[in-house]
Amino acid sequence: MPSHILTTSVIGLDAHPVHVEADISGGLPNFLIVGLPDTAVQEAKERVRSALKHAGCDFPRTRVTVNLAPADLKKAGTSFDLPIALAILMAQGDLPRPTHDTALFAGELGLDGTVRAVHGVLSISLLAKECGWLDVFIPRDNASEASLIEGVRVRAAVTLRDVIQHLRGQTKIPVEPYHSFSATHPAQVNNFSAIRGQEQARRALEIAAAGGHNLLMQGPPGSGKTLLARTFPSILPLLATNEVLELTRIYSVAGLLPNNGICLSRPFRAPHHSASIPSLVGGGTLPRPGEISLAHRGVLFLDEFLEFPRPALESLRQPLEDGRVTINRAQGTLQFPARFILIAACNPCPCGYRTDPEHICTCSASVMQNYRKRLSGPLLDRLDLTIEVPKVKTPELINVHDAEDSEHIRDRVQRARERQINRYQSLHINTNAELTSDQVRRLLKLDNAAHSLAKRAIERHHLSARAYFRLIKVSQTIADLASSDTIQATHFAEALQYRHLVSP
């Protein structure tokens, strides 16, 4: 009778139950794995043979068939090694067969029988809790990640022999304690106190941080755009508990978890302008998260914004609007979260000196036209704030007095975020930027003066509906920074200053 053991297949961010069945029958020695396995799963044959030998177990000398069910679900990765080895041992009577599906196994096997780390373990723990499985056997190196989910009994194994002895009742693998955690600020980031001048840019970054808004900075080379962007994470609030788990899950699937096995600070991703569409939005035969998902709950910094291929920039439109990216494949549709703050920086022209009073711009009208065409109107509509970053004047540059530091700015940002969290508590929304148009109509209030100003702004600047609602959301963030319950004309006027410095 075939043996049966539980494992999972991680597709996208979700783990799906997989039943590993092993049958030993007569005939010539052969080892078959069926059930849509990829190359990594097929190669488990040699790893399992060697690992069983070093664990002191015999490999069957007849025909061995391993089935990974359901057969129509793609199986990829090396996490099937451990359950395949255990299923074979159960089939030949070397291990007791479980009476109920109460345990889940995942892990890669080394040739010497060690159990090595695999990707997507946090998703596996979440599935175990959802399905009510009592025990999760995973590699020791994945222990801290797996034990982030309270209520799951995580047992971390070092070798295949450890698991075998546990199942035989000889030596128990202890349950890992629940891994509590505290979010931290990113390490080794710049402080706003070191930035000279650029008061408007500092203010715009504070607004962007407080409301989760997207920002475009335009200015000549050397004006400080990159420094401002890299300093931006220092004023963002700490991650919430659910945000830590979201990030850790994404980075686990991508195989990019830090050494401690958990993401405790907001990410800052800065892909090169030669990045392809799949590297930005995710993709592959079995899709993996791209840069925009790796920047979830953090910052995506696109330096030399208009040097990116236009198709790559246009691929950002849906994620910027919906906070997620949808990837369609023949096998099905996957979604990855992508709720990030976009910080973009570009030169005013290809030579960079169009707005620099100390240099002469050498760009012709046709060159400028082609350069500006790389930024479409629909994408520009999704950028909440656009600012000019001029070169710092000499007196400001040599000023020895420090400006306001990141800690003080972060305190104001945190207070504004708390107002938003309290306001949208029933909607499970954290920032103004996440509001839909309907929610803006229902929840955000303009006083009479702001209402009149908004009407004139729509008529004079020919604002689209999307641009108008984003303008209202920025105005609300400015009001939150001022601890105001309603949007006043001054708040709306300041938000209007940050609209469309750059024309497509």
Coordinates of C-alpha atoms in Angstrom, one line a residue:
M1 CA 0.0 0.0 0.0
P2 CA 1.5 3.4 -0.9
S3 CA 2.6 5.7 1.9
H4 CA 1.3 9.2 2.3
I5 CA 2.9 12.4 3.7
L6 CA 2.1 16.1 3.5
T7 CA 4.1 19.0 2.1
T8 CA 3.4 22.1 0.1
S9 CA 4.2 23.8 -3.2
V10 CA 4.7 27.6 -3.0
I11 CA 3.3 29.4 -6.1
G12 CA 3.6 33.1 -6.0
L13 CA 3.2 34.0 -2.4
D14 CA 0.8 31.2 -1.5
A15 CA 1.5 27.7 -0.3
H16 CA -0.7 24.9 -1.7
P17 CA -1.1 21.5 0.0
V18 CA 0.7 18.6 -1.8
H19 CA 0.4 14.9 -0.9
V20 CA 3.6 12.9 -1.5
E21 CA 2.7 9.2 -2.2
A22 CA 5.4 6.6 -2.5
D23 CA 4.9 3.0 -3.8
I24 CA 7.5 0.2 -3.9
S25 CA 6.7 -2.6 -6.4
G26 CA 8.5 -5.4 -8.0
G27 CA 10.6 -5.1 -11.1
L28 CA 13.9 -3.7 -12.2
P29 CA 15.4 -1.0 -10.0
N30 CA 14.0 2.4 -11.0
F31 CA 13.1 5.6 -9.3
L32 CA 10.3 7.7 -10.8
I33 CA 8.8 11.0 -9.7
V34 CA 5.5 12.0 -11.3
G35 CA 3.1 14.9 -10.8
L36 CA 4.4 17.8 -12.9
P37 CA 7.9 18.1 -11.2
D38 CA 10.4 20.6 -12.5
T39 CA 14.1 19.9 -13.0
A40 CA 15.0 20.6 -9.3
V41 CA 12.4 18.1 -8.1
Q42 CA 13.6 15.5 -10.6
E43 CA 17.1 15.9 -9.3
A44 CA 15.8 15.0 -5.8
K45 CA 16.4 11.4 -6.8
E46 CA 20.1 11.5 -6.4
R47 CA 20.0 13.7 -3.3
V48 CA 17.5 11.4 -1.6
R49 CA 19.5 8.3 -2.4
S50 CA 22.7 9.7 -0.9
A51 CA 20.9 11.3 2.1
L52 CA 19.2 8.0 3.0
K53 CA 22.5 6.2 2.9
H54 CA 24.2 8.7 5.2
A55 CA 21.2 8.5 7.6
G56 CA 21.8 4.7 7.9
C57 CA 18.8 3.7 5.9
D58 CA 18.6 1.4 2.9
F59 CA 17.2 2.5 -0.5
P60 CA 14.8 0.0 -2.1
R61 CA 16.4 -2.1 -4.8
T62 CA 13.2 -2.4 -6.8
R63 CA 10.9 0.0 -8.5
V64 CA 10.0 3.1 -6.6
T65 CA 7.3 5.5 -7.7
V66 CA 6.7 8.8 -6.1
N67 CA 3.5 10.8 -6.9
L68 CA 3.1 14.5 -6.1
A69 CA -0.6 15.2 -5.9
P70 CA -2.6 17.0 -7.2
A71 CA -0.9 16.0 -10.5
D72 CA -2.1 19.2 -12.3
L73 CA -0.3 21.6 -9.9
K74 CA 3.3 22.6 -10.9
K75 CA 5.9 21.4 -8.4
A76 CA 9.1 23.5 -8.3
G77 CA 12.0 23.9 -5.9
T78 CA 14.0 21.6 -3.6
S79 CA 11.6 21.6 -0.6
F80 CA 10.2 18.2 -1.7
D81 CA 13.4 16.3 -0.9
L82 CA 12.6 15.7 2.8
P83 CA 9.0 14.5 2.3
I84 CA 10.0 12.2 -0.6
A85 CA 12.7 10.5 1.6
L86 CA 10.3 10.0 4.5
A87 CA 7.5 8.7 2.2
I88 CA 10.0 6.1 0.8
L89 CA 11.0 5.0 4.3
M90 CA 7.3 4.7 5.3
A91 CA 6.5 2.7 2.1
Q92 CA 9.2 0.1 3.0
G93 CA 8.2 -0.1 6.6
D94 CA 11.1 1.7 8.2
L95 CA 8.9 4.4 9.6
P96 CA 5.4 4.2 11.2
R97 CA 2.6 5.5 9.0
P98 CA 0.6 8.5 10.4
T99 CA -3.0 7.8 11.2
H100 CA -4.0 11.4 10.5
D101 CA -2.7 14.3 8.4
T102 CA -1.3 16.3 11.3
A103 CA 2.3 17.1 10.2
L104 CA 3.9 18.9 7.3
F105 CA 7.4 18.4 6.0
A106 CA 9.6 20.6 3.8
G107 CA 13.3 20.8 3.3
E108 CA 16.2 20.3 0.9
L109 CA 18.5 17.4 1.5
G110 CA 22.3 17.5 1.2
L111 CA 24.2 14.5 0.0
D112 CA 25.3 13.9 3.6
G113 CA 21.8 14.0 5.0
T114 CA 21.7 17.6 6.2
V115 CA 18.5 19.5 5.9
R116 CA 19.1 22.8 4.1
A117 CA 17.0 26.0 4.0
V118 CA 14.3 26.5 1.4
H119 CA 12.3 29.5 0.2
G120 CA 8.7 30.4 1.2
V121 CA 8.7 28.9 4.7
L122 CA 6.5 31.7 6.1
S123 CA 3.8 30.9 3.6
I124 CA 4.1 27.3 4.6
S125 CA 3.6 28.2 8.3
L126 CA 0.5 30.3 7.4
L127 CA -1.0 27.4 5.4
A128 CA -0.3 25.0 8.3
K129 CA -2.2 27.3 10.7
E130 CA -5.0 27.7 8.3
C131 CA -5.4 23.9 7.7
G132 CA -4.9 23.0 11.4
W133 CA -1.8 20.9 10.9
L134 CA -0.2 20.4 14.3
D135 CA 3.5 20.2 13.4
V136 CA 5.7 21.7 10.8
F137 CA 9.1 20.1 10.2
I138 CA 11.5 22.5 8.4
P139 CA 15.2 23.1 8.2
R140 CA 17.0 24.7 11.2
D141 CA 18.0 27.7 9.1
N142 CA 14.3 28.5 8.5
A143 CA 13.3 28.3 12.2
S144 CA 13.1 32.0 13.0
E145 CA 11.0 32.7 9.9
A146 CA 8.6 29.7 10.5
S147 CA 8.0 30.6 14.2
L148 CA 6.7 34.1 13.4
I149 CA 3.2 32.5 13.2
E150 CA 1.8 32.0 16.6
G151 CA -0.1 28.8 17.2
V152 CA 2.1 26.6 14.8
R153 CA 4.4 24.0 16.4
V154 CA 7.6 24.4 14.4
R155 CA 10.2 21.7 14.7
A156 CA 13.6 22.6 13.2
A157 CA 15.7 19.7 11.9
V158 CA 19.5 19.7 11.3
T159 CA 19.7 16.3 9.6
L160 CA 17.4 13.7 8.0
R161 CA 18.5 11.3 10.8
D162 CA 16.9 13.8 13.4
V163 CA 13.6 13.6 11.7
I164 CA 13.7 9.8 11.4
Q165 CA 14.5 9.4 15.1
H166 CA 11.7 11.8 16.0
L167 CA 9.1 9.8 14.0
R168 CA 10.4 6.6 15.5
G169 CA 9.9 8.1 19.0
Q170 CA 13.6 7.8 19.8
T171 CA 14.7 11.4 20.1
K172 CA 12.2 14.3 20.0
I173 CA 12.9 17.5 18.0
P174 CA 11.8 20.3 20.4
V175 CA 9.2 22.9 19.4
E176 CA 10.6 26.3 18.5
P177 CA 9.4 29.1 20.7
Y178 CA 7.2 31.8 19.1
H179 CA 9.5 34.4 17.6
S180 CA 8.5 37.8 18.8
F181 CA 9.9 40.9 17.1
S182 CA 10.2 44.6 17.1
A183 CA 10.4 46.8 13.9
T184 CA 13.5 48.9 13.5
H185 CA 14.6 51.9 11.3
P186 CA 16.8 51.1 8.4
A187 CA 20.5 51.0 9.3
Q188 CA 23.1 53.2 7.7
V189 CA 20.9 55.9 6.2
N190 CA 21.6 59.6 5.9
N191 CA 20.1 62.1 8.2
F192 CA 18.2 65.2 7.0
S193 CA 20.4 67.4 9.3
A194 CA 23.2 66.9 6.8
I195 CA 21.3 68.3 3.8
R196 CA 22.0 71.9 3.0
G197 CA 19.2 74.1 1.6
Q198 CA 16.5 72.5 -0.4
E199 CA 13.7 73.6 1.9
Q200 CA 10.9 72.9 -0.6
A201 CA 12.3 69.4 -1.4
R202 CA 12.5 68.6 2.3
R203 CA 8.9 69.7 2.8
A204 CA 7.7 67.7 -0.2
L205 CA 9.5 64.6 1.1
E206 CA 7.8 65.1 4.5
I207 CA 4.4 65.3 2.9
A208 CA 5.2 62.2 0.8
A209 CA 6.2 60.2 3.9
A210 CA 3.2 61.3 5.9
G211 CA 0.6 60.4 3.3
G212 CA 2.4 57.6 1.3
H213 CA 2.5 59.8 -1.9
N214 CA 4.6 59.4 -5.0
L215 CA 7.2 62.1 -5.8
L216 CA 9.1 63.3 -8.8
M217 CA 12.2 65.4 -8.4
Q218 CA 13.6 67.3 -11.3
G219 CA 16.9 69.2 -11.3
P220 CA 20.4 69.6 -12.7
P221 CA 23.2 67.2 -11.9
G222 CA 24.7 67.6 -8.4
S223 CA 21.6 69.4 -7.0
G224 CA 21.2 66.6 -4.4
K225 CA 18.3 64.5 -5.8
T226 CA 19.9 61.2 -5.0
L227 CA 20.9 62.3 -1.5
L228 CA 17.4 63.4 -0.8
A229 CA 15.9 60.1 -2.0
R230 CA 18.4 58.0 0.0
T231 CA 17.7 60.1 3.1
F232 CA 13.9 59.7 2.7
P233 CA 13.7 56.3 4.6
S234 CA 15.0 58.0 7.8
I235 CA 11.7 59.9 8.2
L236 CA 9.3 56.9 7.6
P237 CA 7.5 55.4 10.6
L238 CA 8.2 52.0 11.9
L239 CA 6.6 48.9 10.2
A240 CA 3.5 47.6 11.9
T241 CA 3.3 43.9 12.8
N242 CA 1.2 42.9 9.8
E243 CA 3.6 44.8 7.5
V244 CA 6.6 42.9 8.9
L245 CA 4.9 39.6 8.1
E246 CA 3.9 40.8 4.6
L247 CA 7.5 41.9 3.8
T248 CA 9.0 38.8 5.3
R249 CA 6.7 36.6 3.2
I250 CA 7.7 38.4 0.0
Y251 CA 11.4 38.3 0.7
S252 CA 11.2 34.6 1.7
V253 CA 9.6 33.6 -1.6
A254 CA 12.2 35.7 -3.4
G255 CA 15.1 34.1 -1.4
L256 CA 16.3 37.5 -0.2
L257 CA 15.7 37.3 3.6
P258 CA 18.4 38.8 5.8
N259 CA 20.4 36.6 8.1
N260 CA 18.0 36.9 11.0
G261 CA 15.2 35.5 8.8
I262 CA 12.9 38.5 9.2
C263 CA 12.4 41.9 7.6
L264 CA 12.2 44.5 10.4
S265 CA 12.7 47.8 8.4
R266 CA 11.2 49.4 5.4
P267 CA 12.8 48.4 2.1
F268 CA 14.6 50.8 -0.2
R269 CA 14.9 49.5 -3.7
A270 CA 16.9 51.4 -6.4
P271 CA 17.0 49.4 -9.7
H272 CA 19.3 50.6 -12.5
H273 CA 17.6 52.4 -15.4
S274 CA 18.4 49.4 -17.7
A275 CA 16.0 47.2 -15.7
S276 CA 13.6 45.1 -17.8
I277 CA 9.9 44.9 -17.2
P278 CA 10.0 41.4 -15.6
S279 CA 12.7 42.6 -13.2
L280 CA 10.5 45.5 -12.2
V281 CA 7.0 43.9 -12.0
G282 CA 8.0 40.3 -11.5
G283 CA 7.8 37.3 -13.8
G284 CA 9.4 34.1 -15.0
T285 CA 8.0 30.7 -15.7
L286 CA 7.1 30.4 -12.1
P287 CA 6.7 34.1 -11.3
R288 CA 8.8 35.7 -8.6
P289 CA 8.3 39.1 -7.0
G290 CA 9.9 42.0 -8.9
E291 CA 11.4 45.3 -7.6
I292 CA 8.0 46.9 -7.1
S293 CA 6.9 44.0 -4.8
L294 CA 10.3 44.0 -3.0
A295 CA 9.6 47.7 -2.3
H296 CA 6.2 46.9 -0.7
R297 CA 5.6 49.1 2.3
G298 CA 8.8 50.9 1.5
V299 CA 10.5 53.0 -1.2
L300 CA 11.1 52.4 -4.9
F301 CA 13.7 54.9 -6.0
L302 CA 14.0 55.3 -9.8
D303 CA 17.1 57.5 -10.5
E304 CA 17.4 58.8 -14.0
F305 CA 13.7 58.3 -14.3
L306 CA 13.4 59.3 -18.0
E307 CA 16.3 57.0 -19.0
F308 CA 14.1 53.9 -18.2
P309 CA 12.5 52.3 -21.3
R310 CA 9.1 53.7 -21.7
P311 CA 7.4 50.3 -21.6
A312 CA 9.0 49.7 -18.3
L313 CA 7.7 53.0 -16.9
E314 CA 4.2 52.3 -18.3
S315 CA 4.2 48.9 -16.5
L316 CA 4.1 50.9 -13.2
R317 CA 0.7 52.4 -13.9
Q318 CA -1.5 49.6 -12.6
P319 CA 0.6 49.0 -9.4
L320 CA 0.7 52.7 -8.6
E321 CA -3.1 52.8 -8.9
D322 CA -4.1 49.5 -7.2
G323 CA -1.2 48.7 -4.8
R324 CA -0.7 45.3 -6.4
V325 CA 0.7 43.8 -9.6
T326 CA -1.1 41.1 -11.6
I327 CA 0.9 38.6 -13.6
N328 CA -0.9 36.4 -16.1
R329 CA 0.5 33.1 -17.2
A330 CA -0.9 30.0 -19.0
Q331 CA -1.1 28.2 -15.7
G332 CA -3.1 31.0 -14.1
T333 CA -3.0 34.5 -12.7
L334 CA -0.9 35.6 -9.7
Q335 CA -1.0 38.8 -7.7
F336 CA 1.9 40.3 -5.7
P337 CA 1.4 43.2 -3.3
A338 CA 3.1 46.5 -4.4
R339 CA 2.0 49.3 -2.0
F340 CA 5.2 51.4 -2.2
I341 CA 6.2 55.1 -2.3
L342 CA 7.7 55.9 -5.7
I343 CA 10.5 58.5 -5.5
A344 CA 11.7 59.4 -9.0
A345 CA 14.5 61.7 -10.0
C346 CA 15.4 63.1 -13.5
N347 CA 17.3 65.8 -15.2
P348 CA 15.3 68.6 -16.9
C349 CA 16.9 67.6 -20.2
P350 CA 19.3 65.1 -21.7
C351 CA 22.4 67.3 -21.1
G352 CA 21.0 68.1 -17.6
Y353 CA 21.6 71.9 -17.6
R354 CA 18.3 73.3 -18.8
T355 CA 17.4 74.8 -15.4
D356 CA 21.0 75.5 -14.3
P357 CA 21.8 79.2 -14.6
E358 CA 25.6 78.5 -14.5
H359 CA 25.6 76.2 -17.6
I360 CA 24.3 76.5 -21.1
C361 CA 21.8 73.8 -22.3
T362 CA 22.8 72.2 -25.6
C363 CA 19.6 70.3 -26.2
S364 CA 17.6 71.1 -29.4
A365 CA 13.9 71.4 -29.4
S366 CA 13.5 67.9 -31.1
V367 CA 15.8 66.3 -28.5
M368 CA 13.8 67.9 -25.7
Q369 CA 10.5 66.7 -27.3
N370 CA 11.7 63.1 -27.5
Y371 CA 13.0 63.3 -24.0
R372 CA 9.7 64.5 -22.5
K373 CA 7.7 61.9 -24.5
R374 CA 9.2 59.2 -22.3
L375 CA 6.9 60.3 -19.5
S376 CA 3.3 59.8 -20.5
G377 CA 0.3 61.8 -19.2
P378 CA -1.3 58.9 -17.5
L379 CA 1.9 58.1 -15.6
L380 CA 2.4 61.7 -14.7
D381 CA -1.1 61.8 -13.3
R382 CA -0.1 59.1 -10.8
L383 CA 2.8 61.2 -9.4
D384 CA 1.2 63.2 -6.5
L385 CA 4.1 65.7 -6.1
T386 CA 6.6 67.1 -8.6
I387 CA 9.3 69.5 -7.4
E388 CA 12.2 71.4 -8.8
V389 CA 15.5 70.7 -7.0
P390 CA 17.9 73.6 -7.9
K391 CA 21.6 73.6 -7.3
V392 CA 22.4 74.7 -3.7
K393 CA 23.8 78.2 -3.5
T394 CA 27.3 78.7 -2.1
P395 CA 26.2 80.4 1.3
E396 CA 23.8 77.4 2.0
L397 CA 26.4 74.9 0.9
I398 CA 29.1 76.1 3.3
N399 CA 26.7 76.8 6.2
V400 CA 28.1 75.0 9.3
H401 CA 24.7 74.9 11.1
D402 CA 22.8 71.7 10.9
A403 CA 19.3 71.7 9.6
E404 CA 16.4 69.9 11.3
D405 CA 17.2 66.3 11.8
S406 CA 15.3 63.2 10.7
E407 CA 14.0 62.3 14.1
H408 CA 12.0 65.5 14.5
I409 CA 10.6 65.2 11.0
R410 CA 9.7 61.6 11.6
D411 CA 7.8 62.5 14.8
R412 CA 5.5 64.8 12.7
V413 CA 5.1 62.1 10.1
Q414 CA 4.2 59.6 12.7
R415 CA 1.6 61.8 14.2
A416 CA 0.1 62.4 10.8
R417 CA 0.1 58.7 10.1
E418 CA -1.7 58.0 13.4
R419 CA -4.5 60.4 12.4
Q420 CA -4.9 58.6 9.2
I421 CA -4.9 55.1 10.8
N422 CA -7.6 56.2 13.3
R423 CA -9.7 57.9 10.6
Y424 CA -9.6 54.8 8.3
Q425 CA -9.6 52.1 11.0
S426 CA -12.8 50.4 9.6
L427 CA -11.4 50.4 6.1
H428 CA -8.0 48.8 7.1
I429 CA -6.2 51.7 5.3
N430 CA -3.0 53.3 6.6
T431 CA -2.4 56.3 4.5
N432 CA -4.3 58.9 2.4
A433 CA -2.7 57.7 -0.7
E434 CA -4.6 54.4 -0.5
L435 CA -8.0 56.0 -0.7
T436 CA -10.3 55.3 -3.7
S437 CA -12.1 58.1 -5.4
D438 CA -15.4 57.2 -3.8
Q439 CA -13.7 57.2 -0.3
V440 CA -12.2 60.6 -1.0
R441 CA -15.8 61.9 -1.7
R442 CA -17.2 60.4 1.4
L443 CA -14.5 60.9 4.0
L444 CA -12.4 64.0 3.1
K445 CA -13.9 67.4 3.9
L446 CA -13.0 70.8 2.3
D447 CA -14.1 74.1 3.8
N448 CA -15.8 76.6 1.6
A449 CA -12.7 78.5 0.6
A450 CA -10.9 75.3 -0.3
H451 CA -13.9 74.1 -2.3
S452 CA -13.9 77.4 -4.3
L453 CA -10.2 77.1 -4.9
A454 CA -10.5 73.5 -6.1
K455 CA -13.1 74.5 -8.6
R456 CA -11.0 77.2 -10.1
A457 CA -7.9 74.9 -10.2
I458 CA -9.8 72.3 -12.2
E459 CA -10.9 74.8 -14.8
R460 CA -7.6 76.6 -15.1
H461 CA -5.2 73.6 -15.0
H462 CA -7.6 71.2 -16.9
L463 CA -7.1 68.5 -14.2
S464 CA -8.2 65.0 -14.9
A465 CA -10.5 63.3 -12.4
R466 CA -7.5 61.2 -11.2
A467 CA -5.3 64.2 -10.8
Y468 CA -8.0 66.0 -8.9
F469 CA -8.6 63.2 -6.4
R470 CA -4.9 62.8 -5.9
L471 CA -4.6 66.6 -5.2
I472 CA -7.3 66.2 -2.6
K473 CA -5.4 63.4 -0.9
V474 CA -2.2 65.4 -0.8
S475 CA -4.2 68.3 0.7
Q476 CA -5.5 66.0 3.4
T477 CA -2.0 64.9 4.2
I478 CA -0.9 68.6 4.6
A479 CA -4.0 69.1 6.8
D480 CA -3.0 66.1 8.9
L481 CA 0.5 67.5 9.4
A482 CA -1.1 70.7 10.6
S483 CA -3.5 68.7 12.9
S484 CA -6.5 70.1 11.0
D485 CA -9.8 68.1 10.7
T486 CA -10.8 69.8 7.5
I487 CA -8.9 70.7 4.3
Q488 CA -8.5 74.5 4.2
A489 CA -7.6 76.7 1.3
T490 CA -4.0 77.0 2.4
H491 CA -3.6 73.2 2.4
F492 CA -5.1 72.9 -1.0
A493 CA -3.0 75.8 -2.4
E494 CA 0.2 74.2 -1.1
A495 CA -0.8 70.8 -2.7
L496 CA -1.5 72.6 -6.0
Q497 CA 2.1 74.0 -6.0
Y498 CA 3.4 70.4 -6.4
R499 CA 1.4 69.5 -9.5
H500 CA 3.0 69.0 -12.9
L501 CA 6.2 70.9 -13.0
V502 CA 7.1 68.5 -15.8
S503 CA 5.0 68.3 -19.0
P504 CA 4.9 65.0 -20.9

